[in-house]
PDB file of N, CA, C, O and CB in Angstrom:
ATOM      1  N   UNK A   1      61.311 125.103 173.639  1.00  0.00           N
ATOM      2  CA  UNK A   1      60.601 126.075 172.839  1.00  0.00           C
ATOM      3  C   UNK A   1      61.002 125.905 171.370  1.00  0.00           C
ATOM      4  O   UNK A   1      62.186 125.782 171.058  1.00  0.00           O
ATOM      5  CB  UNK A   1      60.892 127.514 173.336  1.00  0.00           C
ATOM      6  N   UNK A   2      60.029 125.899 170.486  1.00  0.00           N
ATOM      7  CA  UNK A   2      60.265 125.750 169.057  1.00  0.00           C
ATOM      8  C   UNK A   2      60.390 127.133 168.426  1.00  0.00           C
ATOM      9  O   UNK A   2      59.542 128.005 168.617  1.00  0.00           O
ATOM     10  CB  UNK A   2      59.124 124.933 168.384  1.00  0.00           C
ATOM     11  N   UNK A   3      61.462 127.305 167.676  1.00  0.00           N
ATOM     12  CA  UNK A   3      61.658 128.569 166.971  1.00  0.00           C
ATOM     13  C   UNK A   3      60.748 128.640 165.754  1.00  0.00           C
ATOM     14  O   UNK A   3      60.347 127.612 165.207  1.00  0.00           O
ATOM     15  CB  UNK A   3      63.130 128.736 166.549  1.00  0.00           C
ATOM     16  N   UNK A   4      60.429 129.842 165.340  1.00  0.00           N
ATOM     17  CA  UNK A   4      59.638 130.057 164.136  1.00  0.00           C
ATOM     18  C   UNK A   4      60.512 129.719 162.927  1.00  0.00           C
ATOM     19  O   UNK A   4      61.479 130.425 162.640  1.00  0.00           O
ATOM     20  CB  UNK A   4      59.106 131.532 164.060  1.00  0.00           C
ATOM     21  N   UNK A   5      60.173 128.645 162.222  1.00  0.00           N
ATOM     22  CA  UNK A   5      60.937 128.203 161.061  1.00  0.00           C
ATOM     23  C   UNK A   5      60.163 128.596 159.803  1.00  0.00           C
ATOM     24  O   UNK A   5      58.948 128.410 159.735  1.00  0.00           O
ATOM     25  CB  UNK A   5      61.201 126.656 161.105  1.00  0.00           C
ATOM     26  N   UNK A   6      60.860 129.133 158.822  1.00  0.00           N
ATOM     27  CA  UNK A   6      60.200 129.527 157.577  1.00  0.00           C
ATOM     28  C   UNK A   6      61.047 129.087 156.390  1.00  0.00           C
ATOM     29  O   UNK A   6      62.213 128.721 156.534  1.00  0.00           O
ATOM     30  CB  UNK A   6      59.959 131.059 157.538  1.00  0.00           C
ATOM     31  N   UNK A   7      60.441 129.133 155.238  1.00  0.00           N
ATOM     32  CA  UNK A   7      61.097 128.720 153.998  1.00  0.00           C
ATOM     33  C   UNK A   7      62.205 129.710 153.659  1.00  0.00           C
ATOM     34  O   UNK A   7      62.003 130.923 153.707  1.00  0.00           O
ATOM     35  CB  UNK A   7      60.073 128.622 152.832  1.00  0.00           C
ATOM     36  N   UNK A   8      63.368 129.185 153.318  1.00  0.00           N
ATOM     37  CA  UNK A   8      64.500 130.020 152.900  1.00  0.00           C
ATOM     38  C   UNK A   8      64.737 129.812 151.415  1.00  0.00           C
ATOM     39  O   UNK A   8      64.830 128.675 150.952  1.00  0.00           O
ATOM     40  CB  UNK A   8      65.788 129.686 153.718  1.00  0.00           C
ATOM     41  N   UNK A   9      64.833 130.878 150.683  1.00  0.00           N
ATOM     42  CA  UNK A   9      64.999 130.772 149.232  1.00  0.00           C
ATOM     43  C   UNK A   9      66.422 130.339 148.871  1.00  0.00           C
ATOM     44  O   UNK A   9      67.377 130.666 149.576  1.00  0.00           O
ATOM     45  CB  UNK A   9      64.668 132.113 148.555  1.00  0.00           C
ATOM     46  N   UNK A  10      66.552 129.598 147.764  1.00  0.00           N
ATOM     47  CA  UNK A  10      67.881 129.238 147.265  1.00  0.00           C
ATOM     48  C   UNK A  10      68.472 130.398 146.470  1.00  0.00           C
ATOM     49  O   UNK A  10      67.790 131.390 146.215  1.00  0.00           O
ATOM     50  CB  UNK A  10      67.812 127.962 146.390  1.00  0.00           C
ATOM     51  N   UNK A  11      69.727 130.274 146.083  1.00  0.00           N
ATOM     52  CA  UNK A  11      70.329 131.244 145.159  1.00  0.00           C
ATOM     53  C   UNK A  11      69.549 131.227 143.851  1.00  0.00           C
ATOM     54  O   UNK A  11      68.889 130.239 143.530  1.00  0.00           O
ATOM     55  CB  UNK A  11      71.842 130.926 144.906  1.00  0.00           C
ATOM     56  N   UNK A  12      69.622 132.317 143.098  1.00  0.00           N
ATOM     57  CA  UNK A  12      68.794 132.460 141.903  1.00  0.00           C
ATOM     58  C   UNK A  12      69.060 131.415 140.827  1.00  0.00           C
ATOM     59  O   UNK A  12      68.187 131.169 139.995  1.00  0.00           O
ATOM     60  CB  UNK A  12      68.999 133.811 141.324  1.00  0.00           C
ATOM     61  N   UNK A  13      70.228 130.796 140.816  1.00  0.00           N
ATOM     62  CA  UNK A  13      70.520 129.787 139.785  1.00  0.00           C
ATOM     63  C   UNK A  13      70.094 128.374 140.190  1.00  0.00           C
ATOM     64  O   UNK A  13      70.325 127.422 139.444  1.00  0.00           O
ATOM     65  CB  UNK A  13      72.004 129.791 139.470  1.00  0.00           C
ATOM     66  N   UNK A  14      69.477 128.230 141.361  1.00  0.00           N
ATOM     67  CA  UNK A  14      69.079 126.915 141.867  1.00  0.00           C
ATOM     68  C   UNK A  14      67.587 126.840 142.119  1.00  0.00           C
ATOM     69  O   UNK A  14      66.908 127.862 142.221  1.00  0.00           O
ATOM     70  CB  UNK A  14      69.831 126.589 143.144  1.00  0.00           C
ATOM     71  N   UNK A  15      67.087 125.628 142.217  1.00  0.00           N
ATOM     72  CA  UNK A  15      65.738 125.364 142.698  1.00  0.00           C
ATOM     73  C   UNK A  15      65.853 124.670 144.044  1.00  0.00           C
ATOM     74  O   UNK A  15      66.893 124.091 144.360  1.00  0.00           O
ATOM     75  CB  UNK A  15      64.922 124.496 141.680  1.00  0.00           C
ATOM     76  N   UNK A  16      64.806 124.726 144.829  1.00  0.00           N
ATOM     77  CA  UNK A  16      64.796 124.067 146.131  1.00  0.00           C
ATOM     78  C   UNK A  16      63.719 122.994 146.121  1.00  0.00           C
ATOM     79  O   UNK A  16      62.566 123.263 145.784  1.00  0.00           O
ATOM     80  CB  UNK A  16      64.554 125.091 147.284  1.00  0.00           C
ATOM     81  N   UNK A  17      64.103 121.766 146.496  1.00  0.00           N
ATOM     82  CA  UNK A  17      63.183 120.636 146.505  1.00  0.00           C
ATOM     83  C   UNK A  17      62.742 120.360 147.935  1.00  0.00           C
ATOM     84  O   UNK A  17      63.569 120.214 148.835  1.00  0.00           O
ATOM     85  CB  UNK A  17      63.838 119.378 145.880  1.00  0.00           C
ATOM     86  N   UNK A  18      61.429 120.291 148.133  1.00  0.00           N
ATOM     87  CA  UNK A  18      60.858 119.813 149.379  1.00  0.00           C
ATOM     88  C   UNK A  18      60.048 118.558 149.047  1.00  0.00           C
ATOM     89  O   UNK A  18      59.289 118.543 148.078  1.00  0.00           O
ATOM     90  CB  UNK A  18      59.968 120.917 150.074  1.00  0.00           C
ATOM     91  N   UNK A  19      60.212 117.509 149.853  1.00  0.00           N
ATOM     92  CA  UNK A  19      59.507 116.260 149.589  1.00  0.00           C
ATOM     93  C   UNK A  19      59.012 115.659 150.893  1.00  0.00           C
ATOM     94  O   UNK A  19      59.480 116.019 151.974  1.00  0.00           O
ATOM     95  CB  UNK A  19      60.417 115.263 148.849  1.00  0.00           C
ATOM     96  N   UNK A  20      58.058 114.737 150.783  1.00  0.00           N
ATOM     97  CA  UNK A  20      57.553 114.033 151.949  1.00  0.00           C
ATOM     98  C   UNK A  20      56.998 112.694 151.512  1.00  0.00           C
ATOM     99  O   UNK A  20      56.487 112.548 150.402  1.00  0.00           O
ATOM    100  CB  UNK A  20      56.477 114.864 152.682  1.00  0.00           C
ATOM    101  N   UNK A  21      57.103 111.729 152.392  1.00  0.00           N
ATOM    102  CA  UNK A  21      56.524 110.411 152.174  1.00  0.00           C
ATOM    103  C   UNK A  21      55.631 110.059 153.344  1.00  0.00           C
ATOM    104  O   UNK A  21      55.864 110.502 154.469  1.00  0.00           O
ATOM    105  CB  UNK A  21      57.622 109.344 151.985  1.00  0.00           C
ATOM    106  N   UNK A  22      54.610 109.262 153.079  1.00  0.00           N
ATOM    107  CA  UNK A  22      53.735 108.797 154.155  1.00  0.00           C
ATOM    108  C   UNK A  22      53.673 107.278 154.112  1.00  0.00           C
ATOM    109  O   UNK A  22      53.970 106.662 153.089  1.00  0.00           O
ATOM    110  CB  UNK A  22      52.308 109.414 154.031  1.00  0.00           C
ATOM    111  N   UNK A  23      53.281 106.677 155.244  1.00  0.00           N
ATOM    112  CA  UNK A  23      53.300 105.227 155.368  1.00  0.00           C
ATOM    113  C   UNK A  23      52.096 104.767 156.182  1.00  0.00           C
ATOM    114  O   UNK A  23      51.812 105.307 157.251  1.00  0.00           O
ATOM    115  CB  UNK A  23      54.618 104.747 156.022  1.00  0.00           C
ATOM    116  N   UNK A  24      51.389 103.761 155.660  1.00  0.00           N
ATOM    117  CA  UNK A  24      50.275 103.139 156.367  1.00  0.00           C
ATOM    118  C   UNK A  24      50.711 101.718 156.707  1.00  0.00           C
ATOM    119  O   UNK A  24      50.762 100.851 155.835  1.00  0.00           O
ATOM    120  CB  UNK A  24      48.946 103.153 155.504  1.00  0.00           C
ATOM    121  N   UNK A  25      51.021 101.486 157.968  1.00  0.00           N
ATOM    122  CA  UNK A  25      51.645 100.227 158.386  1.00  0.00           C
ATOM    123  C   UNK A  25      50.787  98.998 158.100  1.00  0.00           C
ATOM    124  O   UNK A  25      51.294  98.013 157.565  1.00  0.00           O
ATOM    125  CB  UNK A  25      51.954 100.282 159.855  1.00  0.00           C
ATOM    126  N   UNK A  26      49.506  99.033 158.444  1.00  0.00           N
ATOM    127  CA  UNK A  26      48.676  97.832 158.278  1.00  0.00           C
ATOM    128  C   UNK A  26      48.443  97.470 156.810  1.00  0.00           C
ATOM    129  O   UNK A  26      48.103  96.328 156.502  1.00  0.00           O
ATOM    130  CB  UNK A  26      47.339  98.033 158.965  1.00  0.00           C
ATOM    131  N   UNK A  27      48.621  98.422 155.915  1.00  0.00           N
ATOM    132  CA  UNK A  27      48.454  98.156 154.472  1.00  0.00           C
ATOM    133  C   UNK A  27      49.787  98.021 153.741  1.00  0.00           C
ATOM    134  O   UNK A  27      49.827  97.627 152.576  1.00  0.00           O
ATOM    135  CB  UNK A  27      47.639  99.270 153.828  1.00  0.00           C
ATOM    136  N   UNK A  28      50.880  98.353 154.436  1.00  0.00           N
ATOM    137  CA  UNK A  28      52.212  98.373 153.813  1.00  0.00           C
ATOM    138  C   UNK A  28      52.189  99.199 152.524  1.00  0.00           C
ATOM    139  O   UNK A  28      52.755  98.808 151.504  1.00  0.00           O
ATOM    140  CB  UNK A  28      52.696  96.929 153.515  1.00  0.00           C
ATOM    141  N   UNK A  29      51.523 100.345 152.602  1.00  0.00           N
ATOM    142  CA  UNK A  29      51.429 101.250 151.456  1.00  0.00           C
ATOM    143  C   UNK A  29      51.697 102.668 151.940  1.00  0.00           C
ATOM    144  O   UNK A  29      51.885 102.906 153.133  1.00  0.00           O
ATOM    145  CB  UNK A  29      50.028 101.150 150.761  1.00  0.00           C
ATOM    146  N   UNK A  30      51.710 103.587 151.013  1.00  0.00           N
ATOM    147  CA  UNK A  30      51.962 104.969 151.383  1.00  0.00           C
ATOM    148  C   UNK A  30      51.772 105.901 150.213  1.00  0.00           C
ATOM    149  O   UNK A  30      51.107 105.573 149.231  1.00  0.00           O
ATOM    150  CB  UNK A  30      53.352 105.118 151.935  1.00  0.00           C
ATOM    151  N   UNK A  31      52.366 107.070 150.338  1.00  0.00           N
ATOM    152  CA  UNK A  31      52.259 108.073 149.289  1.00  0.00           C
ATOM    153  C   UNK A  31      53.503 108.956 149.331  1.00  0.00           C
ATOM    154  O   UNK A  31      54.250 108.965 150.310  1.00  0.00           O
ATOM    155  CB  UNK A  31      50.962 108.923 149.452  1.00  0.00           C
ATOM    156  N   UNK A  32      53.703 109.694 148.250  1.00  0.00           N
ATOM    157  CA  UNK A  32      54.836 110.610 148.147  1.00  0.00           C
ATOM    158  C   UNK A  32      54.370 111.914 147.518  1.00  0.00           C
ATOM    159  O   UNK A  32      53.356 111.963 146.821  1.00  0.00           O
ATOM    160  CB  UNK A  32      55.989 109.981 147.320  1.00  0.00           C
ATOM    161  N   UNK A  33      55.123 112.951 147.775  1.00  0.00           N
ATOM    162  CA  UNK A  33      54.853 114.228 147.157  1.00  0.00           C
ATOM    163  C   UNK A  33      56.094 115.102 147.201  1.00  0.00           C
ATOM    164  O   UNK A  33      56.947 114.948 148.076  1.00  0.00           O
ATOM    165  CB  UNK A  33      53.681 114.921 147.844  1.00  0.00           C
ATOM    166  N   UNK A  34      56.187 116.016 146.254  1.00  0.00           N
ATOM    167  CA  UNK A  34      57.315 116.941 146.234  1.00  0.00           C
ATOM    168  C   UNK A  34      56.920 118.231 145.540  1.00  0.00           C
ATOM    169  O   UNK A  34      55.962 118.279 144.769  1.00  0.00           O
ATOM    170  CB  UNK A  34      58.528 116.308 145.536  1.00  0.00           C
ATOM    171  N   UNK A  35      57.681 119.274 145.833  1.00  0.00           N
ATOM    172  CA  UNK A  35      57.539 120.545 145.140  1.00  0.00           C
ATOM    173  C   UNK A  35      58.942 121.127 144.954  1.00  0.00           C
ATOM    174  O   UNK A  35      59.785 121.047 145.847  1.00  0.00           O
ATOM    175  CB  UNK A  35      56.604 121.534 145.935  1.00  0.00           C
ATOM    176  N   UNK A  36      59.174 121.710 143.784  1.00  0.00           N
ATOM    177  CA  UNK A  36      60.423 122.419 143.502  1.00  0.00           C
ATOM    178  C   UNK A  36      60.059 123.881 143.297  1.00  0.00           C
ATOM    179  O   UNK A  36      59.187 124.205 142.491  1.00  0.00           O
ATOM    180  CB  UNK A  36      61.173 121.823 142.238  1.00  0.00           C
ATOM    181  N   UNK A  37      60.734 124.763 144.033  1.00  0.00           N
ATOM    182  CA  UNK A  37      60.473 126.198 143.936  1.00  0.00           C
ATOM    183  C   UNK A  37      61.740 126.934 143.505  1.00  0.00           C
ATOM    184  O   UNK A  37      62.855 126.502 143.799  1.00  0.00           O
ATOM    185  CB  UNK A  37      59.959 126.753 145.285  1.00  0.00           C
ATOM    186  N   UNK A  38      61.552 128.039 142.812  1.00  0.00           N
ATOM    187  CA  UNK A  38      62.690 128.865 142.420  1.00  0.00           C
ATOM    188  C   UNK A  38      63.032 129.843 143.548  1.00  0.00           C
ATOM    189  O   UNK A  38      62.451 129.774 144.631  1.00  0.00           O
ATOM    190  CB  UNK A  38      62.386 129.631 141.103  1.00  0.00           C
ATOM    191  N   UNK A  39      63.963 130.739 143.294  1.00  0.00           N
ATOM    192  CA  UNK A  39      64.431 131.671 144.323  1.00  0.00           C
ATOM    193  C   UNK A  39      63.364 132.669 144.774  1.00  0.00           C
ATOM    194  O   UNK A  39      63.506 133.302 145.820  1.00  0.00           O
ATOM    195  CB  UNK A  39      65.628 132.424 143.813  1.00  0.00           C
ATOM    196  N   UNK A  40      62.305 132.807 143.992  1.00  0.00           N
ATOM    197  CA  UNK A  40      61.211 133.701 144.376  1.00  0.00           C
ATOM    198  C   UNK A  40      60.086 132.959 145.094  1.00  0.00           C
ATOM    199  O   UNK A  40      59.115 133.572 145.537  1.00  0.00           O
ATOM    200  CB  UNK A  40      60.658 134.403 143.148  1.00  0.00           C
ATOM    201  N   UNK A  41      60.221 131.646 145.205  1.00  0.00           N
ATOM    202  CA  UNK A  41      59.193 130.836 145.854  1.00  0.00           C
ATOM    203  C   UNK A  41      58.130 130.328 144.914  1.00  0.00           C
ATOM    204  O   UNK A  41      57.175 129.685 145.351  1.00  0.00           O
ATOM    205  CB  UNK A  41      58.548 131.616 146.928  1.00  0.00           C
ATOM    206  N   UNK A  42      58.274 130.605 143.617  1.00  0.00           N
ATOM    207  CA  UNK A  42      57.304 130.125 142.635  1.00  0.00           C
ATOM    208  C   UNK A  42      57.528 128.640 142.360  1.00  0.00           C
ATOM    209  O   UNK A  42      58.664 128.175 142.264  1.00  0.00           O
ATOM    210  CB  UNK A  42      57.404 130.940 141.324  1.00  0.00           C
ATOM    211  N   UNK A  43      56.431 127.911 142.235  1.00  0.00           N
ATOM    212  CA  UNK A  43      56.512 126.480 141.948  1.00  0.00           C
ATOM    213  C   UNK A  43      56.937 126.291 140.502  1.00  0.00           C
ATOM    214  O   UNK A  43      56.333 126.853 139.589  1.00  0.00           O
ATOM    215  CB  UNK A  43      55.154 125.772 142.221  1.00  0.00           C
ATOM    216  N   UNK A  44      57.988 125.491 140.297  1.00  0.00           N
ATOM    217  CA  UNK A  44      58.430 125.197 138.937  1.00  0.00           C
ATOM    218  C   UNK A  44      58.206 123.724 138.582  1.00  0.00           C
ATOM    219  O   UNK A  44      58.268 123.355 137.409  1.00  0.00           O
ATOM    220  CB  UNK A  44      59.909 125.559 138.773  1.00  0.00           C
ATOM    221  N   UNK A  45      57.948 122.886 139.585  1.00  0.00           N
ATOM    222  CA  UNK A  45      57.685 121.469 139.350  1.00  0.00           C
ATOM    223  C   UNK A  45      57.083 120.882 140.612  1.00  0.00           C
ATOM    224  O   UNK A  45      57.493 121.239 141.716  1.00  0.00           O
ATOM    225  CB  UNK A  45      58.983 120.706 138.941  1.00  0.00           C
ATOM    226  N   UNK A  46      56.110 119.982 140.466  1.00  0.00           N
ATOM    227  CA  UNK A  46      55.511 119.316 141.624  1.00  0.00           C
ATOM    228  C   UNK A  46      54.983 117.962 141.188  1.00  0.00           C
ATOM    229  O   UNK A  46      54.725 117.736 140.005  1.00  0.00           O
ATOM    230  CB  UNK A  46      54.373 120.179 142.251  1.00  0.00           C
ATOM    231  N   UNK A  47      54.825 117.074 142.135  1.00  0.00           N
ATOM    232  CA  UNK A  47      54.282 115.758 141.836  1.00  0.00           C
ATOM    233  C   UNK A  47      53.820 115.051 143.100  1.00  0.00           C
ATOM    234  O   UNK A  47      54.222 115.406 144.208  1.00  0.00           O
ATOM    235  CB  UNK A  47      55.315 114.913 141.112  1.00  0.00           C
ATOM    236  N   UNK A  48      52.971 114.046 142.917  1.00  0.00           N
ATOM    237  CA  UNK A  48      52.474 113.250 144.030  1.00  0.00           C
ATOM    238  C   UNK A  48      51.998 111.908 143.494  1.00  0.00           C
ATOM    239  O   UNK A  48      51.620 111.796 142.328  1.00  0.00           O
ATOM    240  CB  UNK A  48      51.329 113.986 144.784  1.00  0.00           C
ATOM    241  N   UNK A  49      52.019 110.900 144.341  1.00  0.00           N
ATOM    242  CA  UNK A  49      51.563 109.594 143.914  1.00  0.00           C
ATOM    243  C   UNK A  49      51.477 108.622 145.077  1.00  0.00           C
ATOM    244  O   UNK A  49      51.779 108.964 146.220  1.00  0.00           O
ATOM    245  CB  UNK A  49      52.478 109.048 142.849  1.00  0.00           C
ATOM    246  N   UNK A  50      51.064 107.416 144.765  1.00  0.00           N
ATOM    247  CA  UNK A  50      50.896 106.364 145.760  1.00  0.00           C
ATOM    248  C   UNK A  50      52.056 105.381 145.716  1.00  0.00           C
ATOM    249  O   UNK A  50      52.740 105.252 144.700  1.00  0.00           O
ATOM    250  CB  UNK A  50      49.575 105.628 145.541  1.00  0.00           C
ATOM    251  N   UNK A  51      52.267 104.692 146.827  1.00  0.00           N
ATOM    252  CA  UNK A  51      53.305 103.669 146.934  1.00  0.00           C
ATOM    253  C   UNK A  51      52.669 102.355 147.386  1.00  0.00           C
ATOM    254  O   UNK A  51      51.822 102.337 148.280  1.00  0.00           O
ATOM    255  CB  UNK A  51      54.424 104.112 147.925  1.00  0.00           C
ATOM    256  N   UNK A  52      53.081 101.276 146.768  1.00  0.00           N
ATOM    257  CA  UNK A  52      52.659  99.937 147.179  1.00  0.00           C
ATOM    258  C   UNK A  52      53.865  99.180 147.708  1.00  0.00           C
ATOM    259  O   UNK A  52      54.999  99.472 147.329  1.00  0.00           O
ATOM    260  CB  UNK A  52      51.999  99.168 145.998  1.00  0.00           C
ATOM    261  N   UNK A  53      53.630  98.213 148.580  1.00  0.00           N
ATOM    262  CA  UNK A  53      54.689  97.352 149.113  1.00  0.00           C
ATOM    263  C   UNK A  53      55.815  98.149 149.762  1.00  0.00           C
ATOM    264  O   UNK A  53      56.988  97.968 149.434  1.00  0.00           O
ATOM    265  CB  UNK A  53      55.255  96.482 148.009  1.00  0.00           C
ATOM    266  N   UNK A  54      55.447  99.028 150.684  1.00  0.00           N
ATOM    267  CA  UNK A  54      56.412  99.853 151.399  1.00  0.00           C
ATOM    268  C   UNK A  54      56.689  99.197 152.751  1.00  0.00           C
ATOM    269  O   UNK A  54      55.758  98.825 153.465  1.00  0.00           O
ATOM    270  CB  UNK A  54      55.887 101.321 151.576  1.00  0.00           C
ATOM    271  N   UNK A  55      57.964  99.055 153.099  1.00  0.00           N
ATOM    272  CA  UNK A  55      58.347  98.367 154.339  1.00  0.00           C
ATOM    273  C   UNK A  55      58.138  99.223 155.584  1.00  0.00           C
ATOM    274  O   UNK A  55      57.669  98.725 156.607  1.00  0.00           O
ATOM    275  CB  UNK A  55      59.795  97.941 154.262  1.00  0.00           C
ATOM    276  N   UNK A  56      58.482 100.503 155.504  1.00  0.00           N
ATOM    277  CA  UNK A  56      58.365 101.378 156.670  1.00  0.00           C
ATOM    278  C   UNK A  56      58.367 102.841 156.230  1.00  0.00           C
ATOM    279  O   UNK A  56      58.459 103.144 155.041  1.00  0.00           O
ATOM    280  CB  UNK A  56      59.515 101.114 157.672  1.00  0.00           C
ATOM    281  N   UNK A  57      58.263 103.737 157.207  1.00  0.00           N
ATOM    282  CA  UNK A  57      58.199 105.175 156.908  1.00  0.00           C
ATOM    283  C   UNK A  57      59.482 105.679 156.261  1.00  0.00           C
ATOM    284  O   UNK A  57      59.435 106.543 155.385  1.00  0.00           O
ATOM    285  CB  UNK A  57      57.924 105.966 158.183  1.00  0.00           C
ATOM    286  N   UNK A  58      60.623 105.152 156.681  1.00  0.00           N
ATOM    287  CA  UNK A  58      61.887 105.578 156.091  1.00  0.00           C
ATOM    288  C   UNK A  58      61.936 105.235 154.602  1.00  0.00           C
ATOM    289  O   UNK A  58      62.431 106.026 153.799  1.00  0.00           O
ATOM    290  CB  UNK A  58      63.067 104.924 156.826  1.00  0.00           C
ATOM    291  N   UNK A  59      61.428 104.071 154.236  1.00  0.00           N
ATOM    292  CA  UNK A  59      61.379 103.698 152.814  1.00  0.00           C
ATOM    293  C   UNK A  59      60.462 104.636 152.030  1.00  0.00           C
ATOM    294  O   UNK A  59      60.775 104.997 150.896  1.00  0.00           O
ATOM    295  CB  UNK A  59      60.899 102.240 152.657  1.00  0.00           C
ATOM    296  N   UNK A  60      59.343 105.032 152.615  1.00  0.00           N
ATOM    297  CA  UNK A  60      58.441 105.978 151.945  1.00  0.00           C
ATOM    298  C   UNK A  60      59.142 107.317 151.723  1.00  0.00           C
ATOM    299  O   UNK A  60      59.016 107.914 150.654  1.00  0.00           O
ATOM    300  CB  UNK A  60      57.149 106.181 152.775  1.00  0.00           C
ATOM    301  N   UNK A  61      59.877 107.788 152.726  1.00  0.00           N
ATOM    302  CA  UNK A  61      60.633 109.037 152.586  1.00  0.00           C
ATOM    303  C   UNK A  61      61.714 108.909 151.500  1.00  0.00           C
ATOM    304  O   UNK A  61      61.917 109.825 150.704  1.00  0.00           O
ATOM    305  CB  UNK A  61      61.279 109.424 153.937  1.00  0.00           C
ATOM    306  N   UNK A  62      62.401 107.762 151.483  1.00  0.00           N
ATOM    307  CA  UNK A  62      63.446 107.547 150.481  1.00  0.00           C
ATOM    308  C   UNK A  62      62.861 107.523 149.072  1.00  0.00           C
ATOM    309  O   UNK A  62      63.450 108.078 148.144  1.00  0.00           O
ATOM    310  CB  UNK A  62      64.194 106.237 150.761  1.00  0.00           C
ATOM    311  N   UNK A  63      61.704 106.883 148.908  1.00  0.00           N
ATOM    312  CA  UNK A  63      61.035 106.872 147.602  1.00  0.00           C
ATOM    313  C   UNK A  63      60.682 108.297 147.185  1.00  0.00           C
ATOM    314  O   UNK A  63      60.899 108.682 146.036  1.00  0.00           O
ATOM    315  CB  UNK A  63      59.758 105.989 147.644  1.00  0.00           C
ATOM    316  N   UNK A  64      60.142 109.073 148.111  1.00  0.00           N
ATOM    317  CA  UNK A  64      59.768 110.456 147.800  1.00  0.00           C
ATOM    318  C   UNK A  64      60.988 111.262 147.363  1.00  0.00           C
ATOM    319  O   UNK A  64      60.916 112.032 146.406  1.00  0.00           O
ATOM    320  CB  UNK A  64      59.103 111.121 149.019  1.00  0.00           C
ATOM    321  N   UNK A  65      62.098 111.085 148.059  1.00  0.00           N
ATOM    322  CA  UNK A  65      63.329 111.797 147.717  1.00  0.00           C
ATOM    323  C   UNK A  65      63.825 111.398 146.333  1.00  0.00           C
ATOM    324  O   UNK A  65      64.164 112.255 145.518  1.00  0.00           O
ATOM    325  CB  UNK A  65      64.415 111.524 148.763  1.00  0.00           C
ATOM    326  N   UNK A  66      63.866 110.102 146.072  1.00  0.00           N
ATOM    327  CA  UNK A  66      64.352 109.612 144.782  1.00  0.00           C
ATOM    328  C   UNK A  66      63.479 110.104 143.631  1.00  0.00           C
ATOM    329  O   UNK A  66      63.991 110.536 142.598  1.00  0.00           O
ATOM    330  CB  UNK A  66      64.402 108.085 144.781  1.00  0.00           C
ATOM    331  N   UNK A  67      62.176 110.040 143.811  1.00  0.00           N
ATOM    332  CA  UNK A  67      61.263 110.493 142.761  1.00  0.00           C
ATOM    333  C   UNK A  67      61.430 111.993 142.514  1.00  0.00           C
ATOM    334  O   UNK A  67      61.431 112.432 141.364  1.00  0.00           O
ATOM    335  CB  UNK A  67      59.803 110.173 143.141  1.00  0.00           C
ATOM    336  N   UNK A  68      61.571 112.779 143.581  1.00  0.00           N
ATOM    337  CA  UNK A  68      61.744 114.232 143.438  1.00  0.00           C
ATOM    338  C   UNK A  68      63.036 114.571 142.719  1.00  0.00           C
ATOM    339  O   UNK A  68      63.048 115.416 141.824  1.00  0.00           O
ATOM    340  CB  UNK A  68      61.724 114.909 144.804  1.00  0.00           C
ATOM    341  N   UNK A  69      64.118 113.922 143.104  1.00  0.00           N
ATOM    342  CA  UNK A  69      65.413 114.205 142.460  1.00  0.00           C
ATOM    343  C   UNK A  69      65.398 113.760 141.012  1.00  0.00           C
ATOM    344  O   UNK A  69      65.927 114.461 140.150  1.00  0.00           O
ATOM    345  CB  UNK A  69      66.561 113.508 143.210  1.00  0.00           C
ATOM    346  N   UNK A  70      64.806 112.617 140.725  1.00  0.00           N
ATOM    347  CA  UNK A  70      64.720 112.135 139.345  1.00  0.00           C
ATOM    348  C   UNK A  70      63.902 113.082 138.480  1.00  0.00           C
ATOM    349  O   UNK A  70      64.303 113.413 137.364  1.00  0.00           O
ATOM    350  CB  UNK A  70      64.110 110.735 139.306  1.00  0.00           C
ATOM    351  N   UNK A  71      62.752 113.521 138.995  1.00  0.00           N
ATOM    352  CA  UNK A  71      61.906 114.455 138.239  1.00  0.00           C
ATOM    353  C   UNK A  71      62.624 115.767 137.974  1.00  0.00           C
ATOM    354  O   UNK A  71      62.556 116.306 136.870  1.00  0.00           O
ATOM    355  CB  UNK A  71      60.602 114.724 138.989  1.00  0.00           C
ATOM    356  N   UNK A  72      63.317 116.284 138.993  1.00  0.00           N
ATOM    357  CA  UNK A  72      64.064 117.537 138.817  1.00  0.00           C
ATOM    358  C   UNK A  72      65.189 117.369 137.795  1.00  0.00           C
ATOM    359  O   UNK A  72      65.412 118.246 136.961  1.00  0.00           O
ATOM    360  CB  UNK A  72      64.643 118.010 140.165  1.00  0.00           C
ATOM    361  N   UNK A  73      65.884 116.260 137.862  1.00  0.00           N
ATOM    362  CA  UNK A  73      66.984 116.009 136.906  1.00  0.00           C
ATOM    363  C   UNK A  73      66.421 115.892 135.486  1.00  0.00           C
ATOM    364  O   UNK A  73      67.024 116.393 134.537  1.00  0.00           O
ATOM    365  CB  UNK A  73      67.771 114.708 137.287  1.00  0.00           C
ATOM    366  N   UNK A  74      65.277 115.237 135.340  1.00  0.00           N
ATOM    367  CA  UNK A  74      64.656 115.094 134.023  1.00  0.00           C
ATOM    368  C   UNK A  74      64.274 116.447 133.422  1.00  0.00           C
ATOM    369  O   UNK A  74      64.271 116.610 132.202  1.00  0.00           O
ATOM    370  CB  UNK A  74      63.422 114.205 134.121  1.00  0.00           C
ATOM    371  N   UNK A  75      63.952 117.417 134.284  1.00  0.00           N
ATOM    372  CA  UNK A  75      63.581 118.750 133.822  1.00  0.00           C
ATOM    373  C   UNK A  75      64.791 119.652 133.584  1.00  0.00           C
ATOM    374  O   UNK A  75      64.662 120.757 133.057  1.00  0.00           O
ATOM    375  CB  UNK A  75      62.660 119.396 134.824  1.00  0.00           C
ATOM    376  N   UNK A  76      65.963 119.164 133.977  1.00  0.00           N
ATOM    377  CA  UNK A  76      67.189 119.933 133.755  1.00  0.00           C
ATOM    378  C   UNK A  76      67.463 120.918 134.855  1.00  0.00           C
ATOM    379  O   UNK A  76      68.461 121.636 134.806  1.00  0.00           O
ATOM    380  CB  UNK A  76      67.118 120.658 132.453  1.00  0.00           C
TER     381      UNK A  76
END
């Protein structure tokens, strides 16, 4: 049985990053996306884009994570 999972807010001095990557095996391509929310759930930063020359789904997820963390760091 799957429990009801919901978004949990971070402490007020932090943002929470959610990211995802996708992978299309026959094209070796994919996409990434992320959203950063504050403690009230308001979006403070988001992004999405395409990936070329992706080896597998794990690489797509890693790209999404790296891009999200870099964007958040750039925003301070």
